[in-house]
């Protein structure tokens, strides 16, 4: 799951690396057209997350998660072939449809396999894969865009990273099991012990109903929307850094290749802080306190980033702001899941 989320983040955000490699100039994008190409992904990503878990319940994680991974990797490869603003937007819209199911699918899958206390370090580790992808995205793109062949540099970024996703999806289909009840690698005694532990923690089971009424109750609960707003605030900063980080760094005066490589530094800072998020609830169990501290620090660092002129200071605070904000995504997810 870590490897697949690593590739999912790589696939959704490599559009930013492709821009630095010249995609926008090749397509003749003007004004804010590139921004709309980026944003098009999220319209369908938002609205397809809930329906995606319906199909997960029906098909099982072993089939559904690798299936959507193959579908989105095909679309990522298609980005290498787009020739206009409209076709780029269309592919990104479809990409959002299939990537939408992976994160909620993983969180849903965890609820069948682990108690809430066991989920905490695993969910934090899972989300850290996104930051880990940011560490490698820039250096990998810098290497791929230098491939000499019949294609443009940015096209190799899309094609090779899509191929990596297909390979991991095939492996995932072979090793992932949907439920403990159907896991062949567990003995009868191990399965019985696991199910007793999960029942005591009120975990979910394959036999549990999944209805439109449940979805309606969730959508009418104001606390769900409160969690969503907090997660949105954290994700906005994270996505901005992930997609536009290379562009921001290039605007500081660095060359295209150097900007790709340096974009790994803020992501590395976020990766470290998300690993620390695994321990935060064990030190002090109030998720809200950790989230408030992280958010306050991020606000202060962003304010400095927006006002200073020194290139080196701006780069340092870009990294610090990502370090401060990154723990909020796993912490909010765990807070909601535990409640």
XYZ file of N, CA and C in Angstrom, residues 30-166:
411
model
N -1.479 29.141 -22.227
C -1.354 30.580 -21.956
C -2.079 30.932 -20.661
N -1.637 32.019 -20.049
C -2.315 32.521 -18.848
C -2.399 31.463 -17.761
N -3.633 31.270 -17.263
C -3.824 30.316 -16.177
C -4.289 28.945 -16.675
N -4.075 28.649 -17.945
C -4.522 27.366 -18.489
C -3.837 26.181 -17.802
N -2.554 26.301 -17.518
C -1.866 25.198 -16.843
C -2.479 24.951 -15.471
N -2.837 26.025 -14.761
C -3.460 25.867 -13.444
C -4.768 25.091 -13.548
N -5.533 25.326 -14.621
C -6.786 24.601 -14.805
C -6.534 23.143 -15.174
N -5.457 22.867 -15.889
C -5.087 21.478 -16.177
C -4.804 20.745 -14.867
N -4.093 21.405 -13.962
C -3.809 20.821 -12.647
C -5.099 20.613 -11.862
N -5.940 21.643 -11.800
C -7.148 21.602 -10.967
C -8.203 20.643 -11.492
N -8.219 20.391 -12.799
C -9.244 19.526 -13.388
C -9.280 18.160 -12.703
N -8.131 17.675 -12.271
C -8.028 16.385 -11.589
C -8.915 16.325 -10.356
N -8.972 17.423 -9.608
C -9.592 17.381 -8.287
C -11.117 17.459 -8.326
N -11.697 17.932 -9.402
C -13.165 17.982 -9.483
C -13.738 16.571 -9.405
N -13.222 15.673 -10.214
C -13.719 14.297 -10.179
C -13.153 13.522 -8.994
N -11.956 13.856 -8.569
C -11.345 13.185 -7.417
C -12.230 13.347 -6.181
N -12.768 14.549 -5.985
C -13.615 14.824 -4.824
C -14.914 14.028 -4.893
N -15.592 14.081 -6.036
C -16.943 13.529 -6.115
C -16.972 12.020 -6.317
N -15.850 11.419 -6.659
C -15.834 9.970 -6.903
C -15.332 9.163 -5.724
N -14.922 9.814 -4.639
C -14.369 9.064 -3.514
C -15.422 8.188 -2.829
N -16.600 8.738 -2.563
C -17.642 7.942 -1.898
C -18.142 6.805 -2.786
N -18.494 7.050 -4.055
C -18.897 5.921 -4.913
C -17.815 4.863 -5.048
N -16.551 5.272 -5.004
C -15.460 4.308 -5.152
C -15.485 3.259 -4.047
N -15.813 3.664 -2.811
C -15.847 2.691 -1.726
C -17.010 1.722 -1.859
N -18.056 2.128 -2.572
C -19.152 1.208 -2.859
C -18.643 0.054 -3.725
N -17.862 0.381 -4.744
C -17.319 -0.653 -5.617
C -16.261 -1.489 -4.890
N -15.521 -0.851 -3.977
C -14.560 -1.598 -3.171
C -15.279 -2.671 -2.365
N -16.406 -2.301 -1.775
C -17.183 -3.254 -0.976
C -17.690 -4.396 -1.849
N -18.098 -4.085 -3.064
C -18.667 -5.102 -3.946
C -17.595 -6.019 -4.557
N -16.464 -5.461 -4.964
C -15.441 -6.236 -5.674
C -14.342 -6.766 -4.766
N -14.139 -6.107 -3.616
C -13.048 -6.478 -2.728
C -11.771 -5.729 -3.067
N -10.956 -5.483 -2.058
C -9.734 -4.689 -2.254
C -8.763 -5.376 -3.200
N -8.730 -6.699 -3.201
C -7.776 -7.425 -4.034
C -8.010 -7.163 -5.524
N -9.259 -6.934 -5.905
C -9.592 -6.651 -7.301
C -9.640 -5.153 -7.564
N -10.333 -4.411 -6.689
C -10.634 -3.003 -6.959
C -9.391 -2.123 -6.953
N -8.546 -2.234 -5.947
C -7.401 -1.323 -5.841
C -6.395 -1.514 -6.982
N -5.986 -2.731 -7.325
C -5.102 -2.872 -8.497
C -5.775 -2.455 -9.808
N -7.094 -2.690 -9.914
C -7.808 -2.330 -11.148
C -7.766 -0.827 -11.393
N -8.079 -0.031 -10.359
C -8.074 1.419 -10.565
C -6.651 1.931 -10.777
N -5.653 1.257 -10.183
C -4.266 1.667 -10.382
C -3.856 1.492 -11.838
N -4.232 0.377 -12.449
C -3.913 0.159 -13.862
C -4.615 1.206 -14.723
N -5.877 1.509 -14.399
C -6.638 2.488 -15.181
C -5.994 3.872 -15.115
N -5.603 4.303 -13.896
C -5.026 5.649 -13.824
C -3.630 5.702 -14.444
N -2.887 4.595 -14.405
C -1.562 4.604 -15.027
C -1.669 4.717 -16.544
N -2.696 4.100 -17.132
C -2.932 4.250 -18.570
C -3.198 5.713 -18.903
N -3.963 6.387 -18.064
C -4.279 7.807 -18.299
C -3.038 8.684 -18.128
N -2.174 8.345 -17.169
C -0.924 9.095 -17.012
C -0.082 8.971 -18.278
N -0.008 7.771 -18.831
C 0.727 7.583 -20.087
C 0.094 8.394 -21.213
N -1.234 8.536 -21.181
C -1.932 9.319 -22.206
C -1.546 10.800 -22.155
N -1.126 11.282 -20.983
C -0.699 12.680 -20.881
C 0.519 12.955 -21.761
N 1.285 11.919 -22.043
C 2.434 12.098 -22.937
C 1.996 12.345 -24.371
N 0.739 11.979 -24.689
C 0.268 12.090 -26.070
C -0.667 13.273 -26.304
N -1.067 13.991 -25.248
C -1.994 15.108 -25.443
C -1.324 16.199 -26.272
N -2.146 16.881 -27.053
C -1.589 17.890 -27.963
C -2.238 19.253 -27.827
N -3.146 19.392 -26.839
C -3.845 20.663 -26.689
C -4.293 20.851 -25.248
N -4.715 22.059 -24.939
C -5.235 22.371 -23.601
C -6.450 21.502 -23.277
N -7.391 21.387 -24.219
C -8.610 20.619 -23.986
C -8.345 19.151 -23.714
N -7.465 18.534 -24.483
C -7.173 17.114 -24.275
C -6.442 16.883 -22.946
N -5.601 17.824 -22.543
C -4.914 17.700 -21.252
C -5.904 17.760 -20.099
N -6.869 18.681 -20.183
C -7.903 18.794 -19.147
C -8.734 17.514 -19.099
N -9.122 16.994 -20.269
C -9.950 15.787 -20.321
C -9.258 14.603 -19.667
N -7.969 14.415 -19.933
C -7.234 13.290 -19.349
C -7.103 13.463 -17.844
N -6.847 14.679 -17.393
C -6.730 14.922 -15.952
C -8.059 14.694 -15.234
N -9.173 15.035 -15.879
C -10.492 14.784 -15.297
C -10.693 13.281 -15.104
N -10.381 12.489 -16.102
C -10.518 11.035 -16.006
C -9.538 10.445 -14.995
N -8.354 11.023 -14.913
C -7.372 10.562 -13.937
C -7.922 10.695 -12.516
N -8.617 11.787 -12.253
C -9.228 11.994 -10.939
C -10.273 10.952 -10.610
N -11.011 10.473 -11.605
C -12.046 9.456 -11.389
C -11.435 8.199 -10.783
N -10.309 7.739 -11.336
C -9.736 6.466 -10.907
C -8.823 6.597 -9.689
N -8.117 7.717 -9.558
C -7.283 7.880 -8.353
C -8.125 8.115 -7.107
N -9.370 8.567 -7.284
C -10.223 8.905 -6.143
C -10.425 7.730 -5.199
N -10.392 6.518 -5.712
C -10.721 5.368 -4.880
C -9.603 4.842 -4.016
N -8.372 5.308 -4.220
C -7.275 4.626 -3.537
C -7.151 4.988 -2.057
N -7.118 6.269 -1.711
C -6.933 6.643 -0.297
C -8.125 6.200 0.557
N -9.383 6.525 0.193
C -10.485 6.018 1.016
C -10.547 4.493 1.019
N -10.129 3.867 -0.087
C -10.107 2.412 -0.135
C -9.116 1.825 0.847
N -7.944 2.450 0.947
C -6.945 1.981 1.908
C -7.453 2.133 3.335
N -8.019 3.308 3.663
C -8.510 3.543 5.020
C -9.639 2.570 5.369
N -10.491 2.294 4.384
C -11.573 1.334 4.573
C -11.012 -0.064 4.792
N -9.993 -0.442 4.025
C -9.363 -1.749 4.155
C -8.727 -1.916 5.532
N -8.078 -0.855 6.039
C -7.442 -0.919 7.349
C -8.446 -1.260 8.449
N -9.683 -0.780 8.307
C -10.687 -0.998 9.346
C -11.103 -2.458 9.447
N -10.818 -3.269 8.423
C -11.124 -4.690 8.470
C -9.986 -5.513 9.066
N -8.785 -4.937 9.088
C -7.609 -5.715 9.461
C -7.002 -5.327 10.809
N -7.201 -4.081 11.249
C -6.502 -3.605 12.443
C -7.451 -2.880 13.389
N -7.127 -2.947 14.694
C -7.860 -2.151 15.669
C -7.493 -0.679 15.484
N -8.275 0.190 16.120
C -8.009 1.617 15.962
C -6.620 2.002 16.471
N -6.179 1.395 17.560
C -4.847 1.696 18.083
C -3.775 1.211 17.113
N -3.988 0.071 16.487
C -3.022 -0.461 15.519
C -2.994 0.339 14.225
N -4.116 0.995 13.910
C -4.179 1.756 12.665
C -3.296 2.997 12.688
N -3.112 3.604 13.862
C -2.439 4.903 13.952
C -1.076 4.934 13.264
N -0.116 4.073 13.637
C 1.196 4.145 12.968
C 1.117 3.755 11.492
N 0.193 2.869 11.148
C 0.091 2.418 9.756
C -0.461 3.512 8.848
N -1.453 4.249 9.345
C -2.010 5.339 8.540
C -0.991 6.459 8.383
N -0.263 6.771 9.458
C 0.777 7.798 9.367
C 1.860 7.384 8.375
N 2.261 6.115 8.416
C 3.268 5.627 7.476
C 2.742 5.683 6.041
N 1.462 5.330 5.874
C 0.841 5.370 4.546
C 0.895 6.779 3.968
N 0.471 7.787 4.734
C 0.468 9.159 4.234
C 1.886 9.676 4.003
N 2.852 9.160 4.759
C 4.234 9.608 4.541
C 4.744 9.201 3.165
N 4.091 8.218 2.535
C 4.482 7.817 1.183
C 4.300 8.970 0.199
N 3.298 9.846 0.473
C 3.098 11.005 -0.389
C 4.283 11.950 -0.352
N 4.793 12.205 0.851
C 5.974 13.049 0.983
C 7.221 12.356 0.452
N 7.274 11.045 0.645
C 8.404 10.281 0.121
C 8.432 10.367 -1.406
N 7.238 10.382 -2.005
C 7.155 10.557 -3.461
C 7.708 11.916 -3.866
N 7.439 12.940 -3.040
C 7.961 14.267 -3.334
C 9.478 14.326 -3.307
N 10.088 13.499 -2.442
C 11.551 13.461 -2.369
C 12.128 12.968 -3.695
N 11.495 11.957 -4.267
C 12.035 11.324 -5.471
C 11.509 11.923 -6.761
N 10.366 12.624 -6.692
C 9.741 13.120 -7.918
C 10.667 14.031 -8.716
N 11.275 15.005 -8.046
C 12.138 15.953 -8.732
C 13.388 15.326 -9.324
N 14.198 14.620 -8.505
C 15.403 13.974 -9.065
C 15.076 12.957 -10.160
N 13.988 12.194 -9.979
C 13.610 11.217 -11.005
C 13.216 11.914 -12.304
N 12.413 12.994 -12.185
C 12.006 13.742 -13.374
C 13.209 14.376 -14.065
N 14.147 14.872 -13.268
C 15.351 15.479 -13.850
C 16.135 14.467 -14.667
N 16.161 13.230 -14.190
C 16.864 12.181 -14.946
C 16.076 11.767 -16.194
N 14.781 11.598 -16.048
C 13.965 11.124 -17.172
C 13.898 12.147 -18.296
N 13.863 13.450 -17.936
C 13.738 14.457 -18.983
C 15.008 14.590 -19.823
N 16.111 13.973 -19.359
C 17.361 14.027 -20.111
C 17.555 12.824 -21.039
N 16.547 11.915 -21.042
C 16.647 10.768 -21.948
C 16.629 11.257 -23.396
N 17.547 10.767 -24.175
C 17.615 11.157 -25.583
C 16.913 10.097 -26.429
N 15.885 10.530 -27.127
C 15.113 9.611 -27.949
C 14.183 10.368 -28.867
N 13.167 9.685 -29.349
C 12.243 10.301 -30.305
C 11.176 11.150 -29.631
N 11.079 11.085 -28.295
C 10.065 11.838 -27.563
C 10.701 13.030 -26.852
N 9.845 13.944 -26.402
C 10.307 15.071 -25.601
C 10.551 14.614 -24.171
N 11.363 15.371 -23.448
C 11.740 14.976 -22.100
C 10.557 14.750 -21.179
N 9.568 15.643 -21.188
C 8.440 15.511 -20.275
C 7.595 14.281 -20.597
N 7.596 13.836 -21.861
C 6.815 12.657 -22.243
C 7.388 11.387 -21.615
N 8.700 11.324 -21.483
C 9.310 10.171 -20.817
C 8.926 10.127 -19.341
N 8.746 11.288 -18.719
C 8.326 11.325 -17.313
C 7.002 10.593 -17.149
N 6.025 10.923 -17.989
C 4.705 10.309 -17.887
C 4.744 8.812 -18.200
N 5.404 8.436 -19.267
C 5.369 7.047 -19.737
C 6.070 6.104 -18.760
N 7.245 6.465 -18.298
C 8.011 5.566 -17.431
C 7.378 5.470 -16.049
N 6.887 6.583 -15.520
C 6.245 6.523 -14.206
C 4.934 5.750 -14.273
N 4.217 5.818 -15.392
C 3.006 5.014 -15.562
C 3.334 3.527 -15.592
N 4.415 3.163 -16.266
C 4.829 1.759 -16.336
C 5.181 1.218 -14.949
N 5.799 2.044 -14.111
C 6.123 1.637 -12.749
C 4.851 1.305 -11.969
N 3.807 2.113 -12.155
C 2.543 1.892 -11.449
C 1.900 0.575 -11.869
N 1.917 0.272 -13.155
C 1.340 -0.985 -13.639
C 2.049 -2.177 -12.994
